[in-house]
Coordinates of C-alpha atoms and ligand atoms in Angstrom, one line a residue:
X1 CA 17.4 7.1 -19.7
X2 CA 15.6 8.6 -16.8
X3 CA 13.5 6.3 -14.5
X4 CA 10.1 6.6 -15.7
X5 CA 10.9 6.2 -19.5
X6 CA 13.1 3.0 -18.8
X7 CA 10.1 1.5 -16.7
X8 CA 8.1 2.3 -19.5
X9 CA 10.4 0.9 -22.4
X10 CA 11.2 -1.6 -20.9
X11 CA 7.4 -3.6 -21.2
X12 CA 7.7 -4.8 -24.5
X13 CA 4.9 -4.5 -27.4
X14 CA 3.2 -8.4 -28.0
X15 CA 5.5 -9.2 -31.0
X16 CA 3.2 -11.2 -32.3
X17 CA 0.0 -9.2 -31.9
X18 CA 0.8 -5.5 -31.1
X19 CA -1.1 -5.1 -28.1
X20 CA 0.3 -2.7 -26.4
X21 CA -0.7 -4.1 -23.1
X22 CA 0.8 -7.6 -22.8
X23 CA -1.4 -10.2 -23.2
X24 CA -2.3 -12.4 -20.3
X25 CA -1.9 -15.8 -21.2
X26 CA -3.6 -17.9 -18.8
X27 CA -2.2 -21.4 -20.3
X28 CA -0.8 -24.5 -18.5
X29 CA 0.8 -25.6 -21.4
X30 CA 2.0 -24.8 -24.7
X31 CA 1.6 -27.4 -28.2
X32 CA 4.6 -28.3 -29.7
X33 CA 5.7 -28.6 -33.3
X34 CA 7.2 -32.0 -32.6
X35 CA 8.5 -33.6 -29.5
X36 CA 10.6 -31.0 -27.7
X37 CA 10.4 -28.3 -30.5
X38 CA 8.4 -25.2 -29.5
X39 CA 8.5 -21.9 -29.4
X40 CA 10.4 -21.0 -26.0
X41 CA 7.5 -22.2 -23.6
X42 CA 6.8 -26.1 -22.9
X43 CA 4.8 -25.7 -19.3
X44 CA 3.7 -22.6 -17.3
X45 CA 5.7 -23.8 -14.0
X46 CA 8.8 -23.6 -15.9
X47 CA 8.0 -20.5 -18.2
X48 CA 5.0 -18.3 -18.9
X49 CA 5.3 -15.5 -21.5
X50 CA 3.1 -13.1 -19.1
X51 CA 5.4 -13.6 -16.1
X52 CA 8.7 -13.4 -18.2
X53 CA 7.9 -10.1 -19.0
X54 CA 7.4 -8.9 -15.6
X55 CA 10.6 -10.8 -15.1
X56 CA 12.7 -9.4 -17.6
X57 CA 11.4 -6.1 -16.6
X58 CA 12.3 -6.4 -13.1
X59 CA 15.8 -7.6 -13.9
X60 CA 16.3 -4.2 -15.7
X61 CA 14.8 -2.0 -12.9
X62 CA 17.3 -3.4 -10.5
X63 CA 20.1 -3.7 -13.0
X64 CA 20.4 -7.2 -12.5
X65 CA 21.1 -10.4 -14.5
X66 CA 17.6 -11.9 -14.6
X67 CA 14.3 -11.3 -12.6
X68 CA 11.6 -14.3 -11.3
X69 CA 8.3 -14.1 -9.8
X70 CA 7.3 -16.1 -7.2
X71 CA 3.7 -16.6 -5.6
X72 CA 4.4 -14.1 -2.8
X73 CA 7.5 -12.3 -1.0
X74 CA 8.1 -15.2 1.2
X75 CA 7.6 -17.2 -1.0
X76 CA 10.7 -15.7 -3.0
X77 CA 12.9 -15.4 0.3
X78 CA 12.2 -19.4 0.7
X79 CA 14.1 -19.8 -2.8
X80 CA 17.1 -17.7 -1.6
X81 CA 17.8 -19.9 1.1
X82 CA 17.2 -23.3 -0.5
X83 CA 20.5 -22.4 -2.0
X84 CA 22.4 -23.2 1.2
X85 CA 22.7 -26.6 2.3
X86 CA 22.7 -27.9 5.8
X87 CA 25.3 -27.0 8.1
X88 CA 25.7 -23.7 6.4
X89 CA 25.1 -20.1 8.3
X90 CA 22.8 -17.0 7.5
X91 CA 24.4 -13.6 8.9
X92 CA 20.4 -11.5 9.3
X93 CA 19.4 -7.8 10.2
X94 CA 18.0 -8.2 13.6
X95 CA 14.5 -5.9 12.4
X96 CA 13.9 -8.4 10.1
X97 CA 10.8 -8.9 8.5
X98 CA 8.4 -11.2 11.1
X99 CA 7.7 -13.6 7.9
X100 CA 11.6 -14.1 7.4
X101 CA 12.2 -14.6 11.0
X102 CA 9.4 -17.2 11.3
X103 CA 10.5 -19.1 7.8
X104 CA 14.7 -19.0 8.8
X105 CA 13.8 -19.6 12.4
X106 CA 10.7 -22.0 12.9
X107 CA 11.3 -24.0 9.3
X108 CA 14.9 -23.7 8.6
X109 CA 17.0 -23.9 11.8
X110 CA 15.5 -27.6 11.7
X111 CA 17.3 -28.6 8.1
X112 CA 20.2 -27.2 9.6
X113 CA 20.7 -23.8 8.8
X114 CA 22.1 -21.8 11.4
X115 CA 20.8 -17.8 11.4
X116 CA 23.1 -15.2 13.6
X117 CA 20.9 -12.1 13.8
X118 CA 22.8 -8.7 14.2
X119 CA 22.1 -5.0 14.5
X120 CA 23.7 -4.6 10.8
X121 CA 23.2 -0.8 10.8
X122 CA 26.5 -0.7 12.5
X123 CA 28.7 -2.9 9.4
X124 CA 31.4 -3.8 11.7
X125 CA 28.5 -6.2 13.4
X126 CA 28.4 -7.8 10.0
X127 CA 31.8 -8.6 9.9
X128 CA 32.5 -9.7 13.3
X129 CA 29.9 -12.2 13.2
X130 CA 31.5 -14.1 9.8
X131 CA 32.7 -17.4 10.4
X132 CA 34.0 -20.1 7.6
X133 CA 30.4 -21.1 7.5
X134 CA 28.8 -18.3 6.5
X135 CA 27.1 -18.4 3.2
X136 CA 24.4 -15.8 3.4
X137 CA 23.9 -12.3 4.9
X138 CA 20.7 -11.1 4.9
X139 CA 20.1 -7.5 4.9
X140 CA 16.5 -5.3 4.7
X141 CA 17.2 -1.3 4.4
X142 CA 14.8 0.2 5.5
X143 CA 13.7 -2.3 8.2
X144 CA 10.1 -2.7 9.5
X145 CA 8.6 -0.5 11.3
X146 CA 11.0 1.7 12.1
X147 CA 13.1 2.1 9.4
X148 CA 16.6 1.5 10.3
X149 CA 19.1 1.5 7.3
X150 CA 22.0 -0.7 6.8
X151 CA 25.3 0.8 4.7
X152 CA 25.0 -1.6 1.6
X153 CA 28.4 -1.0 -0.1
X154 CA 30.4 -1.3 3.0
X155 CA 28.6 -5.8 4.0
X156 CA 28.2 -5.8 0.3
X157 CA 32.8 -5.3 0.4
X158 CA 32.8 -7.9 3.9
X159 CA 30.3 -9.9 1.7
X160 CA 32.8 -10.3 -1.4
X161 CA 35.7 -10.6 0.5
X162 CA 34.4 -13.9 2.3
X163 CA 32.7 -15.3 -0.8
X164 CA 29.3 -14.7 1.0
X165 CA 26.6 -14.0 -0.8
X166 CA 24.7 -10.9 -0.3
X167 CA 21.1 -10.3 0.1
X168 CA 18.7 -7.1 -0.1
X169 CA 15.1 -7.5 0.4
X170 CA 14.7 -4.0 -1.1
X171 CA 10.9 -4.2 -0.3
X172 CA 10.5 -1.0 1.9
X173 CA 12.7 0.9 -0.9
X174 CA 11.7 -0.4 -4.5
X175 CA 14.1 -0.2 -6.9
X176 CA 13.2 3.5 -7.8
X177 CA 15.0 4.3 -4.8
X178 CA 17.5 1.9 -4.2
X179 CA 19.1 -0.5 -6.8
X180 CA 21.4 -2.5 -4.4
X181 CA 22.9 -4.5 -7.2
X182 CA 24.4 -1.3 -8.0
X183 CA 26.1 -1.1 -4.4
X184 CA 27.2 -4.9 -4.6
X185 CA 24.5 -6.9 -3.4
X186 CA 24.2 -10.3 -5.1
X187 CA 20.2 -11.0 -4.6
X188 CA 17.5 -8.7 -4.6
X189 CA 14.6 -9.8 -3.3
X190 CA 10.5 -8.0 -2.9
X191 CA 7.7 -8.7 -1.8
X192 CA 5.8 -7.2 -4.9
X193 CA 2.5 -7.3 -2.9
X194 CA 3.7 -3.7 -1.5
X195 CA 5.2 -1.0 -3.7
X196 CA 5.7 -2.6 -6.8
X197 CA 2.4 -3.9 -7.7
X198 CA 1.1 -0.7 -5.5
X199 CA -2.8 -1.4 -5.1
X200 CA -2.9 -3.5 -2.7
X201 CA -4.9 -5.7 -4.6
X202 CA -2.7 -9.1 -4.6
X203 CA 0.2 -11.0 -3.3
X204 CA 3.6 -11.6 -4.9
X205 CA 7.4 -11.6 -4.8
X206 CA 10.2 -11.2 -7.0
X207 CA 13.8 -12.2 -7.0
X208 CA 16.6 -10.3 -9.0
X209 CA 20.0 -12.3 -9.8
X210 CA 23.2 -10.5 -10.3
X211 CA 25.1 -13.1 -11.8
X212 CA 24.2 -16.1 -14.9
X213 CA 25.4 -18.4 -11.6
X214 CA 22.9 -17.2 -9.3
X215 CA 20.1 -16.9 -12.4
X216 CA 20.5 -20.6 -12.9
X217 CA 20.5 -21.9 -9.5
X218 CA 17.3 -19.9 -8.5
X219 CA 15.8 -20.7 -11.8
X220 CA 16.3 -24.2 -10.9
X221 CA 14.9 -23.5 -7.5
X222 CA 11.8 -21.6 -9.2
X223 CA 10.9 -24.7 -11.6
X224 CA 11.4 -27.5 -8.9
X225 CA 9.9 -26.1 -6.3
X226 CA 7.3 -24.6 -8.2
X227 CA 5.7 -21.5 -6.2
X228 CA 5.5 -19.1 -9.2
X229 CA 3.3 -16.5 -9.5
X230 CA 0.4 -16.9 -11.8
X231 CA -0.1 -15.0 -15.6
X232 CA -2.8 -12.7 -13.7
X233 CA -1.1 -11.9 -11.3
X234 CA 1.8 -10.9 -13.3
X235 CA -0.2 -8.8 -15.5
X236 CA -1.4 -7.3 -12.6
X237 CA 2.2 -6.5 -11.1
X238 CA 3.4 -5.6 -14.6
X239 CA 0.4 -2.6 -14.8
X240 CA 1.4 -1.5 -11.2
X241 CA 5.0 -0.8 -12.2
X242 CA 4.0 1.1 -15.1
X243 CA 2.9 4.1 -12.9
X244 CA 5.9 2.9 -9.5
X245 CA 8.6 5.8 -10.3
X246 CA 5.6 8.3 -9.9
X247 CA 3.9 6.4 -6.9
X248 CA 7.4 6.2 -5.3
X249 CA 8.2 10.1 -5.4
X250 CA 4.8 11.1 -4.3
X251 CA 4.7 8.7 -1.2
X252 CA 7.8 10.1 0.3
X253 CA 7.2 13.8 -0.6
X254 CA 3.6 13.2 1.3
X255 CA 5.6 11.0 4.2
X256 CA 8.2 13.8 4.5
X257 CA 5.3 16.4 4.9
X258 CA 3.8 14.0 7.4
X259 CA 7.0 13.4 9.2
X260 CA 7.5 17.2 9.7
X261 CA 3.9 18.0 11.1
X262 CA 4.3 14.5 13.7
X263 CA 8.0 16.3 14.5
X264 CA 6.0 19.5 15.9
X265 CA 2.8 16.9 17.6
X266 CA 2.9 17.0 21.4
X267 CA 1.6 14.0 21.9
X268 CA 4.5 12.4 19.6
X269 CA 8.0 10.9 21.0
X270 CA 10.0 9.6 18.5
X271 CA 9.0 9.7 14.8
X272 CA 11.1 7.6 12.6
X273 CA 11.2 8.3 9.1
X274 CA 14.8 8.2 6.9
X275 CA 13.9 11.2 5.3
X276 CA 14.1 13.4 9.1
X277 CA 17.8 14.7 9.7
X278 CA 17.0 13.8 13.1
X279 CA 16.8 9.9 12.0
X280 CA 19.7 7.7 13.0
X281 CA 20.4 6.3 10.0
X282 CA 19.6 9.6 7.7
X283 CA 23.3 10.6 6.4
X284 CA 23.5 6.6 4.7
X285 CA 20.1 6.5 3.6
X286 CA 20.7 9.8 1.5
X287 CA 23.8 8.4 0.2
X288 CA 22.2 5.2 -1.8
X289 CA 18.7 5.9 -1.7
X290 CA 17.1 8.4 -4.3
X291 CA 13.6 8.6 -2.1
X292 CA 13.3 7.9 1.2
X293 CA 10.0 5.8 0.8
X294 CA 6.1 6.7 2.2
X295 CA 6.5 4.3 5.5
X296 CA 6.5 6.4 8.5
X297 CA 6.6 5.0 12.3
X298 CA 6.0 7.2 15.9
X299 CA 5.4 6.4 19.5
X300 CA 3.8 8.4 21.9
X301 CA 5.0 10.3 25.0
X302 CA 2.7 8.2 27.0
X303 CA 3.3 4.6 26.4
X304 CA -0.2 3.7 26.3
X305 CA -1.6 1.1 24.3
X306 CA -5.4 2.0 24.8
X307 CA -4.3 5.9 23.2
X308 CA -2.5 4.4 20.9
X309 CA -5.0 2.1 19.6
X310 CA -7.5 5.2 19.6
X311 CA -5.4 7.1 17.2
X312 CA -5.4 4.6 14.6
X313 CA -9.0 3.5 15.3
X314 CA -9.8 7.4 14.9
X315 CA -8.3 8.1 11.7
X316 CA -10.9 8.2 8.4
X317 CA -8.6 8.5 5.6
X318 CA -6.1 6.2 7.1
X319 CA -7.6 2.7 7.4
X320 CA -6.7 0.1 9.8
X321 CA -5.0 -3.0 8.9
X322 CA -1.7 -4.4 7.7
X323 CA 0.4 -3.9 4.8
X324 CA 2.1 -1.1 3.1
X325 CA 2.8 0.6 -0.2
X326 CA -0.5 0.8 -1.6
X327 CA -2.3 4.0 -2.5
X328 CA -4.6 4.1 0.2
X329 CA -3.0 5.3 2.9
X330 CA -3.3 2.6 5.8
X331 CA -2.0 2.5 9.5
X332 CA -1.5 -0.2 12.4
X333 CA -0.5 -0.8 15.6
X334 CA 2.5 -3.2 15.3
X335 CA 2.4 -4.5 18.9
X336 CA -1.2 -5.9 18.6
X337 CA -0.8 -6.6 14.7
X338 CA 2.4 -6.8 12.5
X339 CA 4.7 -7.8 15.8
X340 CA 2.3 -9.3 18.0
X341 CA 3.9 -12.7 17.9
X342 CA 7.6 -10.9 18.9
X343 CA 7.9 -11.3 22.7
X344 CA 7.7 -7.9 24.7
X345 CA 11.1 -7.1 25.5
X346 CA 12.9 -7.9 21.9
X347 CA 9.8 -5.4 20.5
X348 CA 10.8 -3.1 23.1
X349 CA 14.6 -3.1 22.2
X350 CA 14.1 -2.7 18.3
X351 CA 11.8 0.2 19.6
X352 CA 8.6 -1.5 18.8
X353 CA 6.8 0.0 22.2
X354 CA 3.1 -0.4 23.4
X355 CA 2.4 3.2 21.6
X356 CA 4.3 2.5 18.1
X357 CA 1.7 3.6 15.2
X358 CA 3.1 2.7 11.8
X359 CA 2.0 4.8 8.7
X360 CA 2.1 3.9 5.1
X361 CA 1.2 7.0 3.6
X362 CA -0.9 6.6 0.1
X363 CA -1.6 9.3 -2.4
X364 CA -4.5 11.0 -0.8
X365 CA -3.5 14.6 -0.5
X366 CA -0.9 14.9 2.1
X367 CA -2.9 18.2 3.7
X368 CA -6.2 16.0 4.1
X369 CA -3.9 13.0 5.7
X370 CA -2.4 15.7 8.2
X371 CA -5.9 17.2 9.0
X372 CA -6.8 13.0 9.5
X373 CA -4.1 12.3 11.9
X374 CA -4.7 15.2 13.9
X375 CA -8.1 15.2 14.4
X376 CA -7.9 11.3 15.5
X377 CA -5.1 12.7 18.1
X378 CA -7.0 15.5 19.2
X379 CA -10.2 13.2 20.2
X380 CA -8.1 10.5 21.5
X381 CA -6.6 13.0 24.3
X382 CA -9.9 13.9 24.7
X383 CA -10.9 10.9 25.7
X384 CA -7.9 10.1 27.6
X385 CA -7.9 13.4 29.7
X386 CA -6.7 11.8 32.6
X387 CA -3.5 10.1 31.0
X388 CA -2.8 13.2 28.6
X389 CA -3.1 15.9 30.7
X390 CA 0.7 16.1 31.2
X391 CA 0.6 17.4 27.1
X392 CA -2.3 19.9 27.8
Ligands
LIG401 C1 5.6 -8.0 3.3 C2 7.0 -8.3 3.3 C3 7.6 -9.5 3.0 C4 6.7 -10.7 2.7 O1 6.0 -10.6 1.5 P1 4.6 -11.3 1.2 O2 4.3 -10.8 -0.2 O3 3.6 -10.8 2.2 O4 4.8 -12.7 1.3 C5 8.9 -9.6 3.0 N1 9.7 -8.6 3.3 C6 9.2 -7.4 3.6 C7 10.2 -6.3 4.0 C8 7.9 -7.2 3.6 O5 7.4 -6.0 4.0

């Protein structure tokens, strides 16, 4: 079955109504036909029927064993790790997300979880940095902002061959792209609140098991901790992913039309984007993922901060602020937003400069975005005439 119709068959009709659109059932509790006899549901913390749709669904995108929705992405990375136990290790991309870093680092470390952080686009860095402790690697492909990819299958075989479970936050791909279950990964995880749900219009996370093991334990985890997301919410997510396989292939045909014109921009450095054959990264990205997503990053020749911030304060279709993977296209300045709190010279060595814009390029018409971009580059050199002139 191809993509679309799976999402699409795989929301169930109400079977007790018909309603085509699942109902939202906005109940803390559910009456029972005598103590401990009910119909599947006792208490909304432990199951809702909105959220296990959205749940069961999720499993199937990412060809997993079973799916769970959590209150936010974080809050779905924080039930991953309550699965290790003190004294146990964390092998993590270096670009991870700033909200991972923050939870392993700043609330973690002090239970006694140790995190190694490694440039896992090379595997072999992966592998070296195993020890008999290790219980977790922690991968992102694409990373944030500027899109490095990590080889799944190849940590996914150092992964099995420790006993180490394997992690994917498969956020910046969505699992039209990349099903890393598929590669060997054990967890999936997403923040929904980006592609997923797609409208930028709540917050939310998901976690996808590959094993009736893992299902139980993070289960478990979901119930007694208790940061599930909420049956609006899910309905919410569950109407985004009705439309995400077509959402998906038109933000990366309008990023890789982007990505081309910033190639042939002057004023333009480096552009990252997986889809370029120029990208580091771009011969592993095309070999496990189908798109190559609508997230774009690019510095300037001219290191400046000011210009930089002109650009993205000069743009019209693109608005300013954080966050990615909606339909409106949006961009930011990660060194005075996203990676503000990342001390100068680690942002400088994951390339993170002072003129890094980053892109998440919506479903506007990629000709008007183009036409956007350049005219807020155009009047920012303007109006920089002293700095640009090199680029005149
Ligand atoms: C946004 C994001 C998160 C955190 O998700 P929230 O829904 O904001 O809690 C985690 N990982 C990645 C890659 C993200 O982009």
């Amino acid at each position: 079955m191809k993509e679309q119709t799976l999402i699409l068959n795989s929301l169930p009709i109400d079977p007790l109504t018909g309603s085509i659109s699942t109902p939202i059932y906005q109940t803390s509790t559910f009456v029972q036909d005598a103590p401990g006899v009910h119909k599947g549901f006792d208490y909304s913390r432990s199951n809702n029927p909105t959220r296990k749709v959205l749940e069961d669904c999720i499993a199937k995108l990412e060809n997993g064993h079973a799916g769970f929705a959590f209150a936010s992405g974080l809050a779905a990375i924080d039930a991953v790790i309550k699965l290790l136990e003190a004294g146990d290790e964390i092998i993590a991309v270096d670009d991870i997300y700033g909200g991972a870093f923050r939870l392993f680092t700043h609330v973690y470390q002090k239970f006694g979880i140790k995190i190694n952080y490694v440039d896992s686009t090379n595997s072999q860095n992966v592998a070296d940095a195993v020890t008999d402790k290790t219980k977790l690697i922690w991968i992102e492909s694409p990373t944030n902002p500027t899109l490095k990819v990590s080889d799944i299958r190849t940590i996914a075989k150092t992964a099995r061959q420790h006993n180490i479970i394997l992690c994917v936050d498969n956020t910046f791909a969505s699992p039209v792209s990349q099903k890393p279950i598929d590669f060997g990964a054990d967890i999936i995880v997403h923040s929904a609140t980006k592609y997923i749900a797609g409208h930028s219009d709540l917050i939310a996370g998901l976690v996808v098991t590959s094993t009736p093991e893992l299902s139980e334990k993070i289960k478990f985890i979901q119930n007694a901790s208790g940061a599930i997301l909420g049956p609006f919410d899910s309905w919410l997510v569950i109407r985004g992913i009705e439309t995400l396989n077509l959402r998906v292939k038109q933000h990366a045909e309008n990023a890789q039309k982007i990505a081309e014109y910033l190639l042939e921009e002057k004023l333009v450095k480096n552009v990252y984007y997986p889809g370029l054959p120029s990208h580091h990264n771009h011969e592993i990205a095309k070999s496990q993922q189908k798109y190559f997503g609508g997230v774009i990053a690019f510095d300037l020749v001219i290191d400046d901060k000011e210009l930089a911030s002109q650009i993205v304060s000069g743009t019209k279709l693109f608005k300013l602020a954080e966050s990615l993977g909606g339909v409106k296209s949006l961009c930011c300045l990660p060194c005075e937003m996203t990676h503000k709190s990342i001390p100068a010279e680690k942002r400088y060595g994951s390339g993170v400069t002072d003129s890094l814009i980053r892109l998440s390029v919506g479903l506007e018409d990629a000709d008007d975005l183009i036409a956007d971009l350049k005219q807020a580059i155009e009047a920012a050199v303007k109006a920089n005439a002293d700095k640009t002139a090199v680029t005149a």
